[in-house]
Amino acid sequence: MRLVYHRRVDQIERALPEAARAWLATIAIADKLAVLAALSGATRAVGKAPVAVAARGTWGVDELARAVLLARAFPRVTPREVWAHGDNRERQAVLKALPLLPQPEQFVELAVEACRANVLTVFEAIACDNPYAARYFSDAQLNQMALKAAFNGVQLARIVGLAERANAELARMARDFAAERTAAGRAVPADLDLLLKGAAS
């Protein structure tokens, strides 16, 4: 299990530019204060340029560097403490890192909390291009996340595993949402049918 964990981290680390990897190599992973300082200062150190991560969409270089750093430093540094004290970009990195950590199911409470975030980019970090919710959320948790995505105009195709997790209750919620939008004279998202796949289940 530990080998698989390190392999996952190695795979995403390869997407980092050389300068960012060199910066990560200077950080003493065994020094918690040094790691926390690096997590806080990553944007200044490596910038926010977009970088493609295989099967995970586009991240900022700082997000990817933070995710790798958190994965390397865990459990000395935990997602919860970075989430509690971090800014929005640090929080986004935490959420994107969750599938990389050992026993990811232990972070469901944090991920569900993130779904209530008012900052759209933070919400998207857990809802979009992230396999975490599909793997570890209950139907009720996933349904609420998917409906919030529809409400906020997030492309539903970016929700990983949505087709496999579609269910009758989600379809009912989507129909009610569409009816409310129509009654209010507002447009219904063109991709809302992705939430109706489980109508017959």
PDB file of C-alpha atoms in Angstrom:
ATOM      1  CA  MET A   1       0.000   0.000   0.000  1.00  0.00           C
ATOM      2  CA  ARG A   2       2.809   2.370   0.884  1.00  0.00           C
ATOM      3  CA  LEU A   3       4.495   1.609  -2.456  1.00  0.00           C
ATOM      4  CA  VAL A   4       1.293   2.423  -4.354  1.00  0.00           C
ATOM      5  CA  TYR A   5       0.977   5.668  -2.385  1.00  0.00           C
ATOM      6  CA  HIS A   6       4.511   6.776  -3.290  1.00  0.00           C
ATOM      7  CA  ARG A   7       3.989   5.766  -6.916  1.00  0.00           C
ATOM      8  CA  ARG A   8       0.904   7.993  -7.168  1.00  0.00           C
ATOM      9  CA  VAL A   9       2.840  10.942  -5.764  1.00  0.00           C
ATOM     10  CA  ASP A  10       5.786  10.293  -8.085  1.00  0.00           C
ATOM     11  CA  GLN A  11       3.455  10.278 -11.089  1.00  0.00           C
ATOM     12  CA  ILE A  12       1.979  13.701 -10.457  1.00  0.00           C
ATOM     13  CA  GLU A  13       5.321  15.166  -9.381  1.00  0.00           C
ATOM     14  CA  ARG A  14       6.633  14.509 -12.891  1.00  0.00           C
ATOM     15  CA  ALA A  15       4.188  17.137 -14.193  1.00  0.00           C
ATOM     16  CA  LEU A  16       6.022  19.874 -12.270  1.00  0.00           C
ATOM     17  CA  PRO A  17       8.439  22.149 -14.129  1.00  0.00           C
ATOM     18  CA  GLU A  18      12.082  21.491 -13.341  1.00  0.00           C
ATOM     19  CA  ALA A  19      12.423  24.697 -11.300  1.00  0.00           C
ATOM     20  CA  ALA A  20       9.515  23.700  -9.079  1.00  0.00           C
ATOM     21  CA  ARG A  21      10.949  20.225  -8.533  1.00  0.00           C
ATOM     22  CA  ALA A  22      14.276  21.801  -7.609  1.00  0.00           C
ATOM     23  CA  TRP A  23      12.502  24.037  -5.078  1.00  0.00           C
ATOM     24  CA  LEU A  24      10.744  21.037  -3.530  1.00  0.00           C
ATOM     25  CA  ALA A  25      14.096  19.279  -3.176  1.00  0.00           C
ATOM     26  CA  THR A  26      15.336  22.080  -0.891  1.00  0.00           C
ATOM     27  CA  ILE A  27      12.583  21.541   1.691  1.00  0.00           C
ATOM     28  CA  ALA A  28      13.352  19.396   4.734  1.00  0.00           C
ATOM     29  CA  ILE A  29      10.326  17.102   4.823  1.00  0.00           C
ATOM     30  CA  ALA A  30      11.149  16.003   8.382  1.00  0.00           C
ATOM     31  CA  ASP A  31      10.926  19.609   9.598  1.00  0.00           C
ATOM     32  CA  LYS A  32       7.244  20.389  10.136  1.00  0.00           C
ATOM     33  CA  LEU A  33       7.773  24.131  10.452  1.00  0.00           C
ATOM     34  CA  ALA A  34       9.774  24.178   7.216  1.00  0.00           C
ATOM     35  CA  VAL A  35       7.014  22.274   5.424  1.00  0.00           C
ATOM     36  CA  LEU A  36       4.296  24.596   6.721  1.00  0.00           C
ATOM     37  CA  ALA A  37       6.332  27.629   5.664  1.00  0.00           C
ATOM     38  CA  ALA A  38       6.849  26.126   2.206  1.00  0.00           C
ATOM     39  CA  LEU A  39       3.144  25.346   1.840  1.00  0.00           C
ATOM     40  CA  SER A  40       2.359  28.952   2.691  1.00  0.00           C
ATOM     41  CA  GLY A  41       5.017  30.388   0.384  1.00  0.00           C
ATOM     42  CA  ALA A  42       4.630  28.086  -2.609  1.00  0.00           C
ATOM     43  CA  THR A  43       2.875  30.643  -4.821  1.00  0.00           C
ATOM     44  CA  ARG A  44       5.712  33.115  -4.368  1.00  0.00           C
ATOM     45  CA  ALA A  45       8.314  30.398  -4.906  1.00  0.00           C
ATOM     46  CA  VAL A  46       6.984  28.637  -8.011  1.00  0.00           C
ATOM     47  CA  GLY A  47       4.156  30.800  -9.385  1.00  0.00           C
ATOM     48  CA  LYS A  48       0.665  29.917 -10.558  1.00  0.00           C
ATOM     49  CA  ALA A  49       1.248  28.970 -14.187  1.00  0.00           C
ATOM     50  CA  PRO A  50      -1.148  26.269 -15.436  1.00  0.00           C
ATOM     51  CA  VAL A  51       0.185  22.738 -15.744  1.00  0.00           C
ATOM     52  CA  ALA A  52      -1.634  19.671 -17.105  1.00  0.00           C
ATOM     53  CA  VAL A  53      -1.846  16.699 -14.758  1.00  0.00           C
ATOM     54  CA  ALA A  54      -2.700  13.382 -16.399  1.00  0.00           C
ATOM     55  CA  ALA A  55      -6.360  12.430 -15.793  1.00  0.00           C
ATOM     56  CA  ARG A  56      -6.680  15.305 -13.294  1.00  0.00           C
ATOM     57  CA  GLY A  57      -7.177  18.382 -15.467  1.00  0.00           C
ATOM     58  CA  THR A  58      -5.201  21.621 -15.170  1.00  0.00           C
ATOM     59  CA  TRP A  59      -3.630  22.747 -11.910  1.00  0.00           C
ATOM     60  CA  GLY A  60      -1.553  25.743 -10.936  1.00  0.00           C
ATOM     61  CA  VAL A  61       2.123  24.946 -10.418  1.00  0.00           C
ATOM     62  CA  ASP A  62       1.761  26.123  -6.815  1.00  0.00           C
ATOM     63  CA  GLU A  63      -1.204  23.790  -6.260  1.00  0.00           C
ATOM     64  CA  LEU A  64       0.695  20.829  -7.646  1.00  0.00           C
ATOM     65  CA  ALA A  65       3.824  21.628  -5.624  1.00  0.00           C
ATOM     66  CA  ARG A  66       1.727  21.941  -2.467  1.00  0.00           C
ATOM     67  CA  ALA A  67      -0.073  18.660  -3.162  1.00  0.00           C
ATOM     68  CA  VAL A  68       3.227  16.829  -3.598  1.00  0.00           C
ATOM     69  CA  LEU A  69       4.655  18.464  -0.487  1.00  0.00           C
ATOM     70  CA  LEU A  70       1.619  17.565   1.607  1.00  0.00           C
ATOM     71  CA  ALA A  71       1.708  13.977   0.365  1.00  0.00           C
ATOM     72  CA  ARG A  72       5.408  13.680   1.194  1.00  0.00           C
ATOM     73  CA  ALA A  73       5.017  15.265   4.639  1.00  0.00           C
ATOM     74  CA  PHE A  74       1.887  13.359   5.702  1.00  0.00           C
ATOM     75  CA  PRO A  75       1.150  12.443   8.488  1.00  0.00           C
ATOM     76  CA  ARG A  76       3.554  14.915  10.069  1.00  0.00           C
ATOM     77  CA  VAL A  77       1.457  17.583   8.363  1.00  0.00           C
ATOM     78  CA  THR A  78      -2.228  16.815   7.860  1.00  0.00           C
ATOM     79  CA  PRO A  79      -4.829  18.053   5.367  1.00  0.00           C
ATOM     80  CA  ARG A  80      -6.986  19.354   8.205  1.00  0.00           C
ATOM     81  CA  GLU A  81      -4.345  21.680   9.622  1.00  0.00           C
ATOM     82  CA  VAL A  82      -3.411  23.076   6.210  1.00  0.00           C
ATOM     83  CA  TRP A  83      -7.116  23.558   5.439  1.00  0.00           C
ATOM     84  CA  ALA A  84      -7.687  25.323   8.774  1.00  0.00           C
ATOM     85  CA  HIS A  85      -4.921  27.889   8.309  1.00  0.00           C
ATOM     86  CA  GLY A  86      -4.458  28.092   4.540  1.00  0.00           C
ATOM     87  CA  ASP A  87      -5.693  30.587   1.965  1.00  0.00           C
ATOM     88  CA  ASN A  88      -7.924  29.533  -0.911  1.00  0.00           C
ATOM     89  CA  ARG A  89      -5.104  28.250  -3.103  1.00  0.00           C
ATOM     90  CA  GLU A  90      -3.697  26.202  -0.236  1.00  0.00           C
ATOM     91  CA  ARG A  91      -7.160  24.773   0.346  1.00  0.00           C
ATOM     92  CA  GLN A  92      -7.508  23.906  -3.326  1.00  0.00           C
ATOM     93  CA  ALA A  93      -4.209  22.023  -3.192  1.00  0.00           C
ATOM     94  CA  VAL A  94      -5.326  20.111  -0.095  1.00  0.00           C
ATOM     95  CA  LEU A  95      -8.494  18.934  -1.834  1.00  0.00           C
ATOM     96  CA  LYS A  96      -6.674  17.943  -5.004  1.00  0.00           C
ATOM     97  CA  ALA A  97      -4.157  16.002  -2.913  1.00  0.00           C
ATOM     98  CA  LEU A  98      -6.712  13.899  -1.006  1.00  0.00           C
ATOM     99  CA  PRO A  99      -6.755  10.942  -3.452  1.00  0.00           C
ATOM    100  CA  LEU A 100      -2.957  10.754  -3.195  1.00  0.00           C
ATOM    101  CA  LEU A 101      -2.873  10.177   0.561  1.00  0.00           C
ATOM    102  CA  PRO A 102      -2.958   6.863   2.438  1.00  0.00           C
ATOM    103  CA  GLN A 103      -6.454   5.742   3.465  1.00  0.00           C
ATOM    104  CA  PRO A 104      -8.163   8.625   1.669  1.00  0.00           C
ATOM    105  CA  GLU A 105     -11.569   7.695   3.109  1.00  0.00           C
ATOM    106  CA  GLN A 106     -10.514   9.238   6.438  1.00  0.00           C
ATOM    107  CA  PHE A 107     -10.847  12.695   4.871  1.00  0.00           C
ATOM    108  CA  VAL A 108     -14.502  12.472   3.806  1.00  0.00           C
ATOM    109  CA  GLU A 109     -15.640  14.943   6.467  1.00  0.00           C
ATOM    110  CA  LEU A 110     -13.157  17.539   5.205  1.00  0.00           C
ATOM    111  CA  ALA A 111     -14.146  16.941   1.571  1.00  0.00           C
ATOM    112  CA  VAL A 112     -17.849  17.318   2.387  1.00  0.00           C
ATOM    113  CA  GLU A 113     -17.078  20.528   4.263  1.00  0.00           C
ATOM    114  CA  ALA A 114     -15.305  21.789   1.143  1.00  0.00           C
ATOM    115  CA  CYS A 115     -18.465  21.214  -0.869  1.00  0.00           C
ATOM    116  CA  ARG A 116     -20.106  23.937   1.216  1.00  0.00           C
ATOM    117  CA  ALA A 117     -17.420  26.476   0.303  1.00  0.00           C
ATOM    118  CA  ASN A 118     -18.620  29.798  -1.089  1.00  0.00           C
ATOM    119  CA  VAL A 119     -15.476  30.211  -3.205  1.00  0.00           C
ATOM    120  CA  LEU A 120     -16.123  28.483  -6.526  1.00  0.00           C
ATOM    121  CA  THR A 121     -12.502  27.514  -7.192  1.00  0.00           C
ATOM    122  CA  VAL A 122     -12.343  25.769  -3.808  1.00  0.00           C
ATOM    123  CA  PHE A 123     -15.562  23.886  -4.556  1.00  0.00           C
ATOM    124  CA  GLU A 124     -14.265  22.933  -8.005  1.00  0.00           C
ATOM    125  CA  ALA A 125     -11.090  21.523  -6.450  1.00  0.00           C
ATOM    126  CA  ILE A 126     -13.108  18.702  -4.888  1.00  0.00           C
ATOM    127  CA  ALA A 127     -15.950  18.496  -7.418  1.00  0.00           C
ATOM    128  CA  CYS A 128     -14.069  18.689 -10.738  1.00  0.00           C
ATOM    129  CA  ASP A 129     -11.371  16.482 -12.256  1.00  0.00           C
ATOM    130  CA  ASN A 130     -11.007  14.804  -8.873  1.00  0.00           C
ATOM    131  CA  PRO A 131     -11.869  11.116  -8.329  1.00  0.00           C
ATOM    132  CA  TYR A 132     -12.268  11.532  -4.578  1.00  0.00           C
ATOM    133  CA  ALA A 133     -16.015  12.156  -4.386  1.00  0.00           C
ATOM    134  CA  ALA A 134     -16.929   9.292  -6.715  1.00  0.00           C
ATOM    135  CA  ARG A 135     -14.839   6.875  -4.669  1.00  0.00           C
ATOM    136  CA  TYR A 136     -15.680   7.905  -1.120  1.00  0.00           C
ATOM    137  CA  PHE A 137     -18.866  10.006  -0.942  1.00  0.00           C
ATOM    138  CA  SER A 138     -22.208   8.485  -0.073  1.00  0.00           C
ATOM    139  CA  ASP A 139     -24.987   8.906  -2.632  1.00  0.00           C
ATOM    140  CA  ALA A 140     -26.475  11.746  -0.593  1.00  0.00           C
ATOM    141  CA  GLN A 141     -23.131  13.569  -0.404  1.00  0.00           C
ATOM    142  CA  LEU A 142     -22.417  13.108  -4.105  1.00  0.00           C
ATOM    143  CA  ASN A 143     -25.933  14.201  -5.058  1.00  0.00           C
ATOM    144  CA  GLN A 144     -25.631  17.449  -3.118  1.00  0.00           C
ATOM    145  CA  MET A 145     -22.256  18.157  -4.700  1.00  0.00           C
ATOM    146  CA  ALA A 146     -23.539  17.477  -8.225  1.00  0.00           C
ATOM    147  CA  LEU A 147     -26.601  19.662  -7.751  1.00  0.00           C
ATOM    148  CA  LYS A 148     -24.478  22.509  -6.396  1.00  0.00           C
ATOM    149  CA  ALA A 149     -22.249  22.162  -9.460  1.00  0.00           C
ATOM    150  CA  ALA A 150     -25.296  22.479 -11.728  1.00  0.00           C
ATOM    151  CA  PHE A 151     -26.571  25.487  -9.762  1.00  0.00           C
ATOM    152  CA  ASN A 152     -23.195  27.240 -10.116  1.00  0.00           C
ATOM    153  CA  GLY A 153     -22.818  26.534 -13.826  1.00  0.00           C
ATOM    154  CA  VAL A 154     -19.932  24.109 -13.399  1.00  0.00           C
ATOM    155  CA  GLN A 155     -19.513  21.744 -16.352  1.00  0.00           C
ATOM    156  CA  LEU A 156     -20.991  18.500 -15.081  1.00  0.00           C
ATOM    157  CA  ALA A 157     -18.782  16.424 -17.370  1.00  0.00           C
ATOM    158  CA  ARG A 158     -15.892  17.452 -15.107  1.00  0.00           C
ATOM    159  CA  ILE A 159     -17.351  15.463 -12.199  1.00  0.00           C
ATOM    160  CA  VAL A 160     -15.334  12.242 -12.276  1.00  0.00           C
ATOM    161  CA  GLY A 161     -17.425   9.070 -12.126  1.00  0.00           C
ATOM    162  CA  LEU A 162     -20.761  10.867 -12.334  1.00  0.00           C
ATOM    163  CA  ALA A 163     -22.258   8.412 -14.834  1.00  0.00           C
ATOM    164  CA  GLU A 164     -21.328   5.444 -12.636  1.00  0.00           C
ATOM    165  CA  ARG A 165     -22.727   7.072  -9.485  1.00  0.00           C
ATOM    166  CA  ALA A 166     -25.948   8.436 -11.012  1.00  0.00           C
ATOM    167  CA  ASN A 167     -29.022   7.370  -9.046  1.00  0.00           C
ATOM    168  CA  ALA A 168     -32.784   7.833  -8.936  1.00  0.00           C
ATOM    169  CA  GLU A 169     -32.676  10.406  -6.136  1.00  0.00           C
ATOM    170  CA  LEU A 170     -30.179  12.537  -8.056  1.00  0.00           C
ATOM    171  CA  ALA A 171     -32.436  12.374 -11.110  1.00  0.00           C
ATOM    172  CA  ARG A 172     -35.405  13.500  -9.006  1.00  0.00           C
ATOM    173  CA  MET A 173     -33.402  16.398  -7.572  1.00  0.00           C
ATOM    174  CA  ALA A 174     -32.294  17.416 -11.061  1.00  0.00           C
ATOM    175  CA  ARG A 175     -35.868  17.391 -12.375  1.00  0.00           C
ATOM    176  CA  ASP A 176     -37.018  19.542  -9.448  1.00  0.00           C
ATOM    177  CA  PHE A 177     -34.130  21.925 -10.063  1.00  0.00           C
ATOM    178  CA  ALA A 178     -35.014  22.188 -13.761  1.00  0.00           C
ATOM    179  CA  ALA A 179     -38.666  22.833 -12.922  1.00  0.00           C
ATOM    180  CA  GLU A 180     -37.723  25.607 -10.485  1.00  0.00           C
ATOM    181  CA  ARG A 181     -35.434  27.253 -13.033  1.00  0.00           C
ATOM    182  CA  THR A 182     -38.088  27.068 -15.721  1.00  0.00           C
ATOM    183  CA  ALA A 183     -40.783  28.495 -13.432  1.00  0.00           C
ATOM    184  CA  ALA A 184     -38.472  31.383 -12.569  1.00  0.00           C
ATOM    185  CA  GLY A 185     -37.791  32.088 -16.240  1.00  0.00           C
ATOM    186  CA  ARG A 186     -34.148  31.086 -15.916  1.00  0.00           C
ATOM    187  CA  ALA A 187     -32.173  28.870 -18.261  1.00  0.00           C
ATOM    188  CA  VAL A 188     -31.735  25.211 -17.413  1.00  0.00           C
ATOM    189  CA  PRO A 189     -28.103  24.044 -17.756  1.00  0.00           C
ATOM    190  CA  ALA A 190     -27.655  22.307 -21.103  1.00  0.00           C
ATOM    191  CA  ASP A 191     -25.770  19.418 -19.498  1.00  0.00           C
ATOM    192  CA  LEU A 192     -28.317  18.736 -16.742  1.00  0.00           C
ATOM    193  CA  ASP A 193     -29.265  15.477 -18.472  1.00  0.00           C
ATOM    194  CA  LEU A 194     -26.009  14.041 -17.067  1.00  0.00           C
ATOM    195  CA  LEU A 195     -27.751  13.995 -13.695  1.00  0.00           C
ATOM    196  CA  LEU A 196     -30.693  12.035 -15.091  1.00  0.00           C
ATOM    197  CA  LYS A 197     -28.745   8.916 -16.050  1.00  0.00           C
ATOM    198  CA  GLY A 198     -29.913   7.095 -12.930  1.00  0.00           C
ATOM    199  CA  ALA A 199     -33.600   7.848 -13.405  1.00  0.00           C
ATOM    200  CA  ALA A 200     -34.471   4.184 -13.907  1.00  0.00           C
ATOM    201  CA  SER A 201     -32.190   2.802 -11.191  1.00  0.00           C
TER     202      SER A 201
END
